[in-house]
Short mmCIF file of C-alpha atoms in Angstrom, two decimals:
data_model
loop_
_atom_site.label_atom_id
_atom_site.label_comp_id
_atom_site.label_asym_id
_atom_site.label_seq_id
_atom_site.Cartn_x
_atom_site.Cartn_y
_atom_site.Cartn_z
CA MET W 1052 0.00 0.00 0.00
CA SER W 1053 1.41 3.43 -0.92
CA ILE W 1054 2.04 6.15 1.62
CA GLU W 1055 -0.83 8.18 0.14
CA GLN W 1056 -3.22 5.26 0.52
CA GLU W 1057 -2.10 4.64 4.10
CA GLY W 1058 -2.66 8.31 4.91
CA TRP W 1059 -6.08 8.21 3.30
CA GLY W 1060 -7.04 5.09 5.27
CA SER W 1061 -5.87 6.75 8.48
CA GLN W 1062 -7.98 9.84 7.77
CA LEU W 1063 -11.00 7.68 6.98
CA ARG W 1064 -10.64 5.70 10.21
CA LYS W 1065 -10.19 8.91 12.20
CA GLY W 1066 -13.42 10.23 10.70
CA VAL W 1067 -15.53 7.23 11.66
CA LEU W 1068 -13.99 6.48 15.05
CA GLU W 1069 -16.39 8.76 16.90
CA LEU W 1070 -19.30 6.96 15.27
CA ALA W 1071 -17.81 3.56 16.16
CA VAL W 1072 -17.38 4.51 19.83
CA LEU W 1073 -20.90 5.94 20.10
CA GLY W 1074 -22.24 2.80 18.37
CA LEU W 1075 -20.51 0.48 20.84
CA LEU W 1076 -21.74 2.48 23.83
CA ALA W 1077 -25.28 2.38 22.45
CA ARG W 1078 -25.19 -1.40 22.93
CA GLU W 1079 -24.22 -1.27 26.60
CA PRO W 1080 -22.19 0.87 29.02
CA MET W 1081 -18.51 -0.09 28.83
CA TYR W 1082 -15.37 0.66 30.84
CA GLY W 1083 -12.30 2.11 29.14
CA SER W 1084 -10.21 -1.00 28.49
CA GLN W 1085 -13.35 -2.92 27.44
CA LEU W 1086 -14.00 -0.26 24.81
CA VAL W 1087 -10.37 -0.42 23.70
CA ASP W 1088 -10.55 -4.24 23.44
CA GLU W 1089 -13.82 -4.12 21.47
CA LEU W 1090 -12.29 -1.70 18.98
CA ALA W 1091 -8.93 -3.50 18.86
CA ALA W 1092 -10.79 -6.71 17.96
CA ARG W 1093 -11.60 -5.04 14.63
CA PRO W 1094 -8.16 -4.75 12.98
CA GLU W 1095 -9.60 -2.74 10.07
CA LEU W 1096 -10.11 0.13 12.51
CA ALA W 1097 -6.46 -0.02 13.72
CA ILE W 1098 -7.33 1.67 17.00
CA THR W 1099 -5.11 1.91 20.08
CA ALA W 1100 -5.77 3.01 23.66
CA GLY W 1101 -3.92 6.26 22.90
CA THR W 1102 -6.63 7.14 20.39
CA VAL W 1103 -9.66 5.91 22.31
CA TYR W 1104 -9.13 7.56 25.71
CA PRO W 1105 -8.69 11.13 24.40
CA LEU W 1106 -11.69 10.64 22.10
CA VAL W 1107 -13.93 9.43 24.93
CA ALA W 1108 -12.81 12.42 27.02
CA ARG W 1109 -13.82 14.77 24.18
CA LEU W 1110 -17.19 13.04 23.82
CA ALA W 1111 -17.74 13.42 27.58
CA LYS W 1112 -16.81 17.12 27.41
CA GLY W 1113 -19.28 17.51 24.58
CA GLY W 1114 -22.03 15.91 26.68
CA LEU W 1115 -22.42 12.92 24.36
CA VAL W 1116 -21.31 10.36 26.98
CA THR W 1117 -21.15 10.31 30.77
CA SER W 1118 -18.83 8.34 33.02
CA THR W 1119 -19.47 6.75 36.41
CA TRP W 1120 -17.36 4.60 38.70
CA GLN W 1121 -18.94 1.22 39.44
CA GLU W 1122 -17.84 -1.65 41.63
CA SER W 1123 -16.35 -4.61 39.79
CA PRO W 1124 -16.91 -8.21 40.92
CA VAL W 1125 -13.33 -9.11 39.95
CA GLY W 1126 -11.15 -6.27 41.13
CA PRO W 1127 -11.02 -2.54 41.80
CA PRO W 1128 -13.88 -0.26 40.67
CA ARG W 1129 -14.10 0.62 36.98
CA LYS W 1130 -15.17 3.76 35.21
CA TYR W 1131 -18.08 2.98 32.89
CA TYR W 1132 -19.07 5.15 29.93
CA GLU W 1133 -22.68 5.53 28.88
CA LEU W 1134 -24.44 7.33 26.03
CA THR W 1135 -26.46 10.44 26.96
CA ALA W 1136 -29.68 11.49 25.20
CA ALA W 1137 -27.60 14.01 23.17
CA GLY W 1138 -25.15 11.19 22.37
CA ALA W 1139 -27.97 8.96 21.15
CA ARG W 1140 -29.25 11.77 18.89
CA ALA W 1141 -25.73 12.40 17.58
CA LEU W 1142 -25.32 8.68 16.88
CA THR W 1143 -28.54 8.58 14.87
CA ALA W 1144 -27.56 11.63 12.84
CA MET W 1145 -24.03 10.40 12.25
CA ALA W 1146 -25.15 6.89 11.30
CA THR W 1147 -27.60 8.35 8.77
CA THR W 1148 -24.88 10.52 7.25
CA PHE W 1149 -22.42 7.64 7.22
CA SER W 1150 -24.87 5.31 5.45
CA ALA W 1151 -25.76 7.95 2.87
CA VAL W 1152 -22.09 8.72 2.15
CA ALA W 1153 -21.13 5.03 2.04
CA THR W 1154 -23.98 4.25 -0.37
CA ALA W 1155 -23.08 7.13 -2.68
CA VAL W 1156 -19.38 6.23 -2.72
CA ARG W 1157 -20.12 2.52 -3.24
CA GLU W 1158 -22.32 3.35 -6.24
CA ILE W 1159 -19.58 5.49 -7.77
CA VAL W 1160 -16.89 2.87 -7.16
CA GLU W 1161 -19.02 0.04 -8.57
CA GLU W 1162 -19.90 2.08 -11.65
CA SER W 1163 -16.23 2.73 -12.31
CA ARG W 1164 -15.37 -0.98 -12.43
CA MET I 1473 -29.75 15.98 9.53
CA ILE I 1474 -31.11 19.29 8.26
CA SER I 1475 -30.85 20.67 4.74
CA SER I 1476 -30.12 24.25 5.83
CA LEU I 1477 -29.12 26.00 9.04
CA ASP I 1478 -32.24 28.16 8.56
CA GLU I 1479 -34.27 25.16 9.75
CA LEU I 1480 -32.91 25.67 13.27
CA ASN I 1481 -35.03 27.57 15.75
CA ALA I 1482 -33.92 31.06 16.77
CA GLU I 1483 -32.25 29.98 20.05
CA ALA I 1484 -30.28 27.14 18.45
CA ARG I 1485 -29.25 29.41 15.55
CA ALA I 1486 -28.05 32.06 18.00
CA ALA I 1487 -26.02 29.42 19.89
CA LEU I 1488 -24.52 28.22 16.61
CA ASP I 1489 -23.62 31.74 15.47
CA ALA I 1490 -21.92 32.35 18.82
CA CYS I 1491 -19.95 29.11 18.47
CA LEU I 1492 -18.89 29.93 14.90
CA GLU I 1493 -17.80 33.40 15.92
CA ARG I 1494 -15.73 31.94 18.76
CA VAL I 1495 -14.08 29.41 16.46
CA GLY I 1496 -13.52 32.09 13.79
CA HIS I 1497 -11.45 34.19 16.19
CA GLY I 1498 -8.97 31.34 16.60
CA VAL I 1499 -8.45 30.75 12.88
CA GLU I 1500 -5.94 32.57 10.70
CA ALA I 1501 -7.74 35.20 8.61
CA GLY I 1502 -6.78 33.64 5.27
CA PHE I 1503 -8.49 30.35 6.14
CA ARG I 1504 -11.35 31.67 8.27
CA GLU I 1505 -14.15 31.62 5.69
CA GLU I 1506 -13.10 28.21 4.37
CA VAL I 1507 -13.07 26.70 7.88
CA LEU I 1508 -16.38 28.31 8.81
CA ASP I 1509 -17.98 27.01 5.59
CA ASP I 1510 -16.78 23.48 6.44
CA LEU I 1511 -18.18 23.84 9.93
CA ARG I 1512 -21.57 25.03 8.63
CA VAL I 1513 -21.74 21.89 6.45
CA TYR I 1514 -20.74 19.74 9.44
CA PHE I 1515 -23.46 21.26 11.64
CA THR I 1516 -26.02 20.86 8.85
CA ASP I 1517 -25.11 17.17 8.63
CA HIS I 1518 -25.24 16.53 12.37
CA LEU I 1519 -28.08 18.65 13.73
CA GLU I 1520 -31.76 17.73 13.74
CA PRO I 1521 -34.54 20.28 12.99
CA GLY I 1522 -35.56 20.34 16.67
CA ALA I 1523 -31.98 20.81 17.96
CA THR I 1524 -31.69 22.80 21.17
CA PRO I 1525 -28.94 25.31 22.02
CA ALA I 1526 -27.52 22.58 24.32
CA ASP I 1527 -27.28 20.18 21.34
CA VAL I 1528 -25.44 22.86 19.35
CA THR I 1529 -23.03 23.57 22.20
CA ALA I 1530 -22.37 19.85 22.77
CA LEU I 1531 -21.62 19.30 19.08
CA ALA I 1532 -19.49 22.44 18.90
CA ALA I 1533 -17.42 21.29 21.90
CA THR I 1534 -16.65 18.01 20.16
CA VAL I 1535 -15.72 19.71 16.89
CA GLY I 1536 -13.43 22.17 18.65
CA GLU I 1537 -11.64 19.45 20.56
CA VAL I 1538 -11.19 17.24 17.50
CA ALA I 1539 -9.75 20.16 15.56
CA GLU I 1540 -7.39 20.97 18.43
CA SER I 1541 -6.16 17.43 18.78
CA ASP I 1542 -5.59 16.72 15.12
CA GLU I 1543 -2.31 18.54 14.81
CA PRO I 1544 -0.18 19.96 17.58
CA SER I 1545 0.17 23.71 17.44
CA HIS I 1546 3.91 23.59 18.18
CA THR I 1547 6.30 25.22 15.77
CA ARG I 1548 9.32 23.03 15.00
CA PHE I 1549 12.95 24.03 14.64
CA ALA I 1550 14.99 21.38 12.79
CA GLY I 1551 12.35 18.84 13.81
CA VAL I 1552 12.45 19.82 17.48
CA PRO I 1553 9.26 21.38 18.94
CA ILE I 1554 9.54 24.94 20.20
CA ASP I 1555 6.95 26.87 22.20
CA LEU I 1556 7.52 30.46 23.27
CA THR I 1557 4.03 31.01 24.71
CA PRO I 1558 4.41 32.23 28.32
CA PRO I 1559 4.02 29.14 30.54
CA THR I 1560 1.18 28.83 33.05
CA ALA I 1561 0.59 26.41 35.92
CA GLU I 1562 -2.31 24.82 33.99
CA ARG I 1563 -0.10 24.16 30.96
CA VAL I 1564 2.61 22.67 33.18
CA ALA I 1565 0.07 20.27 34.70
CA HIS I 1566 -1.45 19.32 31.33
CA THR I 1567 1.98 18.73 29.78
CA TRP I 1568 3.59 16.81 32.63
CA TRP I 1569 0.45 14.83 33.49
CA ASN I 1570 -1.63 13.60 30.55
CA PRO I 1571 -2.33 9.90 31.22
CA ARG I 1572 -4.72 9.62 28.25
CA ASP I 1573 -1.84 10.39 25.89
CA GLU I 1574 0.45 7.38 25.32
CA ARG I 1575 3.45 9.52 24.34
CA ILE I 1576 6.12 9.69 27.04
CA PHE I 1577 8.03 12.57 25.44
CA VAL I 1578 5.87 15.57 24.58
CA PRO I 1579 6.72 19.15 23.54
CA ARG I 1580 7.99 21.26 26.43
CA VAL I 1581 5.76 23.83 28.08
CA PHE I 1582 8.27 26.54 27.21
CA GLY I 1583 11.37 26.56 25.04
CA LEU I 1584 12.96 24.04 22.72
CA GLY I 1585 12.73 20.27 23.16
CA TRP I 1586 10.63 17.71 24.95
CA ALA I 1587 9.28 17.14 28.46
CA VAL I 1588 8.34 13.86 30.16
CA ASN I 1589 4.62 13.04 30.24
CA ILE I 1590 4.70 11.56 33.74
CA GLY I 1591 1.05 10.52 33.41
CA ALA I 1592 1.94 8.20 30.51
CA VAL I 1593 4.81 6.71 32.53
CA ALA I 1594 2.47 6.10 35.49
CA VAL I 1595 -0.03 4.34 33.21
CA LYS I 1596 2.71 2.14 31.72
CA LEU I 1597 3.88 1.24 35.24
CA GLY I 1598 0.31 0.31 36.18
CA LEU I 1599 0.12 3.01 38.86
CA ILE I 1600 -3.06 4.64 37.50
CA GLU I 1601 -5.66 4.21 34.73
CA PRO I 1602 -5.60 6.53 31.68
CA ASP I 1603 -9.12 7.74 32.55
CA ALA I 1604 -8.79 7.67 36.35
CA GLU I 1605 -10.07 11.25 36.47
CA ASP I 1606 -12.67 12.87 34.21
CA GLU I 1607 -10.42 15.92 34.03
CA PRO I 1608 -6.96 15.72 35.63
CA PHE I 1609 -6.91 17.22 39.16
CA GLU I 1610 -10.43 18.71 38.92
CA SER I 1611 -11.63 16.37 41.68
CA THR I 1612 -8.45 16.47 43.79
CA PRO I 1613 -9.52 17.62 47.29
CA VAL I 1614 -8.02 20.76 48.83
CA THR I 1615 -6.62 18.65 51.69
CA ALA I 1616 -4.56 16.60 49.21
CA LEU I 1617 -3.26 19.79 47.58
CA ARG I 1618 -2.22 21.14 50.99
CA ARG I 1619 -0.47 17.85 51.79
CA GLY I 1620 1.33 18.10 48.43
CA LEU I 1621 2.71 21.46 49.51
CA VAL I 1622 4.64 19.73 52.31
CA VAL I 1623 7.14 18.23 49.81
CA PRO I 1624 8.53 21.49 48.30
CA ALA I 1625 8.22 23.19 51.70
CA LEU I 1626 10.44 20.57 53.38
CA LEU I 1627 12.98 20.71 50.56
CA SER I 1628 13.06 24.52 50.79
CA VAL I 1629 13.53 24.39 54.55
CA ALA I 1630 16.41 21.92 54.06
CA VAL I 1631 18.16 24.28 51.61
CA VAL I 1632 17.73 27.30 53.88
CA ALA I 1633 18.83 25.28 56.94
CA HIS I 1634 21.93 24.06 55.09
CA TYR I 1635 23.17 27.58 54.37
CA ALA I 1636 22.13 28.85 57.80
CA LEU I 1637 23.84 26.08 59.75
CA ARG I 1638 26.68 24.88 57.54
CA GLY I 1639 27.16 28.07 55.53
CA PRO I 1640 29.58 29.78 57.95
CA GLY I 1641 31.93 26.78 57.75
CA LEU I 1642 31.95 26.60 53.94
CA PRO I 1643 34.78 28.21 51.89
CA ASP I 1644 34.24 31.64 50.29
CA ARG I 1645 33.93 30.17 46.81
CA LEU I 1646 31.67 27.23 45.96
CA PRO I 1647 31.34 25.03 42.85
CA ASN I 1648 28.99 26.58 40.30
CA GLN I 1649 28.97 24.36 37.21
CA ALA I 1650 30.09 20.83 36.34
CA ASP I 1651 31.67 19.68 33.08
CA LEU I 1652 30.57 16.56 31.21
CA ALA I 1653 32.84 14.37 33.35
CA GLY I 1654 31.16 15.68 36.49
CA ARG I 1655 34.19 17.74 37.61
CA VAL I 1656 33.79 21.32 38.81
CA GLY I 1657 33.87 23.57 35.73
CA SER I 1658 33.45 26.97 37.36
CA TRP I 1659 33.18 28.55 40.82
CA THR I 1660 31.10 31.32 42.33
CA SER I 1661 31.04 33.28 45.56
CA LYS I 1662 29.31 31.71 48.55
CA PRO I 1663 26.64 34.45 48.87
CA VAL I 1664 25.71 34.14 45.17
CA ALA I 1665 25.48 30.34 45.46
CA ALA I 1666 23.38 30.59 48.62
CA VAL I 1667 20.99 33.22 47.23
CA THR I 1668 20.61 31.25 43.97
CA ASP I 1669 19.81 27.93 45.64
CA ILE I 1670 17.48 29.47 48.22
CA ALA I 1671 15.65 31.54 45.58
CA VAL I 1672 15.23 28.55 43.23
CA ALA I 1673 13.69 26.56 46.11
CA VAL I 1674 11.73 29.19 48.00
CA VAL I 1675 10.22 31.43 45.29
CA PRO I 1676 8.28 28.67 43.42
CA THR I 1677 7.29 27.12 46.77
CA ALA I 1678 5.94 30.44 48.01
CA TRP I 1679 4.04 30.87 44.74
CA ALA I 1680 2.53 27.37 45.12
CA ALA I 1681 1.65 28.11 48.75
CA VAL I 1682 -0.13 31.32 47.74
CA THR I 1683 -1.96 29.50 44.91
CA VAL I 1684 -3.16 26.67 47.16
CA GLY I 1685 -3.68 28.94 50.18
CA ARG I 1686 -6.00 31.21 48.21
CA GLY I 1687 -8.18 28.22 47.39
CA GLY I 1688 -6.65 27.45 43.99
CA THR I 1689 -7.67 24.00 42.79
CA GLY I 1690 -7.50 21.79 39.71
CA ALA I 1691 -4.70 21.89 37.16
CA ARG I 1692 -3.60 25.36 38.29
CA ALA I 1693 -2.86 24.21 41.84
CA ALA I 1694 -1.36 20.89 40.67
CA GLY I 1695 0.88 22.64 38.13
CA SER I 1696 2.16 25.12 40.71
CA LEU I 1697 2.90 22.28 43.16
CA ALA I 1698 4.71 20.22 40.51
CA THR I 1699 6.80 23.22 39.46
CA ALA I 1700 7.65 24.09 43.06
CA THR I 1701 8.55 20.49 43.87
CA GLY I 1702 10.81 20.16 40.82
CA ALA I 1703 12.53 23.48 41.50
CA ALA I 1704 13.01 22.79 45.22
CA ALA I 1705 14.38 19.30 44.51
CA VAL I 1706 16.86 20.66 41.95
CA ALA I 1707 17.91 23.39 44.40
CA ALA I 1708 18.41 20.81 47.16
CA GLY I 1709 20.46 18.61 44.79
CA LEU I 1710 22.57 21.58 43.71
CA THR I 1711 23.15 22.58 47.34
CA LEU I 1712 24.35 19.09 48.26
CA TRP I 1713 26.60 18.93 45.19
CA ARG I 1714 28.22 22.30 45.93
CA ALA I 1715 29.22 20.97 49.36
CA ALA I 1716 30.27 17.51 48.18
CA ALA I 1717 32.25 18.71 45.12
CA LEU I 1718 34.65 20.68 47.30
CA ASP I 1719 36.79 17.52 47.47
CA GLY I 1720 37.57 17.95 43.72
CA ARG I 1721 36.50 14.42 42.75
CA SER I 1722 34.73 13.66 39.45
CA ARG I 1723 30.99 12.84 39.72
CA PRO I 1724 29.71 11.86 36.25
CA TRP I 1725 26.30 10.99 37.71
CA PHE I 1726 25.69 14.62 38.66
CA GLY I 1727 23.92 15.66 35.42
CA PRO I 1728 21.56 12.64 35.21
CA ALA I 1729 20.87 12.91 38.94
CA LEU I 1730 19.84 16.55 38.54
CA ALA I 1731 17.45 15.61 35.71
CA GLY I 1732 16.03 12.84 37.91
CA LEU I 1733 15.54 15.32 40.73
CA LEU I 1734 13.47 17.50 38.43
CA TRP I 1735 11.13 14.70 37.33
CA LEU I 1736 10.90 12.09 40.11
CA PRO I 1737 9.66 14.20 43.05
CA SER I 1738 7.33 16.21 40.75
CA GLY I 1739 6.03 12.97 39.28
CA ALA I 1740 5.41 11.53 42.73
CA VAL I 1741 3.44 14.64 43.75
CA LEU I 1742 1.36 14.63 40.54
CA LEU I 1743 0.66 10.91 40.92
CA ALA I 1744 -0.45 11.39 44.53
CA LEU I 1745 -2.74 14.29 43.52
CA ALA I 1746 -4.24 12.28 40.65
CA ARG I 1747 -4.86 9.28 42.89
CA ALA I 1748 -6.52 11.57 45.42
CA GLY I 1749 -8.72 12.89 42.60
CA ARG I 1750 -9.61 9.35 41.56
CA ALA I 1751 -10.50 8.45 45.15
CA ALA I 1752 -12.73 11.55 45.36
CA GLU I 1753 -14.54 10.58 42.15
CA GLN I 1754 -15.04 7.05 43.48
CA ARG I 1755 -16.46 8.40 46.75
CA ARG I 1756 -18.80 10.61 44.70
CA ASP I 1757 -20.07 7.72 42.54
CA LEU I 1758 -19.89 4.80 44.96
CA GLY I 1759 -20.88 6.70 48.09
CA GLY I 1760 -20.65 4.63 51.25
CA ALA I 1761 -19.39 1.61 49.32
CA ARG I 1762 -15.85 3.09 49.41
#
């Protein structure tokens, strides 16, 4: 893969990461390393903890997620992240935009083949 | 999604205009209209017709932060970051303690080169979680900040006590600088050495004491304590070296030890403050369970 393509892929992943995090938290509240593991299990996203934690902090500052410490049955307490009502609305809007963009791009790419 | 910003109600539109104006001020004039146009498209894509001013503000906060984090604002000189913005206690705290950032070496608060992100080191050593605090030091109790003041205060007292008690017995000229081999490179008069060491220890400590004493909290208080601790530790190390180096022996460990004195005690204080903040958050959320 050329450097340009790698850079493009990185930009694309950066653009959808927020949507991916909101989507995961819409399923269930998650603690930080759980979120990192869920994202790391999808190698196409190429996400590391150093990307996820600052992003979650920005989402919390923006009021899209909240965090709460909860007791853990297997160790020290963990900080869980949960979607707020504003976060759920943002997720819906972003998912709609993402689908529309993906559909349009897919059509163009398929036509060009 | 809306098709035009005109679909927003008056309150949401006013909130959006205020946000755009704020962002516009921070953008170079040549790019301002282009950036604002991009932002208008972004808001059109992400806002719903019934969006409230709170929705607009929440979205704007995310956009601002993403834009800030994309590319560091540091100018580089031959690849080395340089920042000549006047340093503040908040910036010291955010630079030296950013556990969410995996990078151990980050651009210095002021000047040319890199600083150690002690928060990243603490995470790698398993001493704290990257997200232990919602916002570093915001939940740290005042009592913990006051306890943190004890470290630079004790170091400052030790430096002053050294010159008060041992000073009269020291020679008139004391070592001032070491060469790369750790041998004395230059000498200075005893009063100059004493005033320098005492000032380096006491002035930042007094500043931190005033900051914490006046009820300063959060990153501002933590940054002032970390600065004071680092300065007082370096002053104490320098004081000891001036006395020890009188024997003329080479001490190649002097330079690395001085660097360690800057980072280790400051790191220990920042770690203690962050852990106190984490404990306060846990008490808030878990109540009597903790």
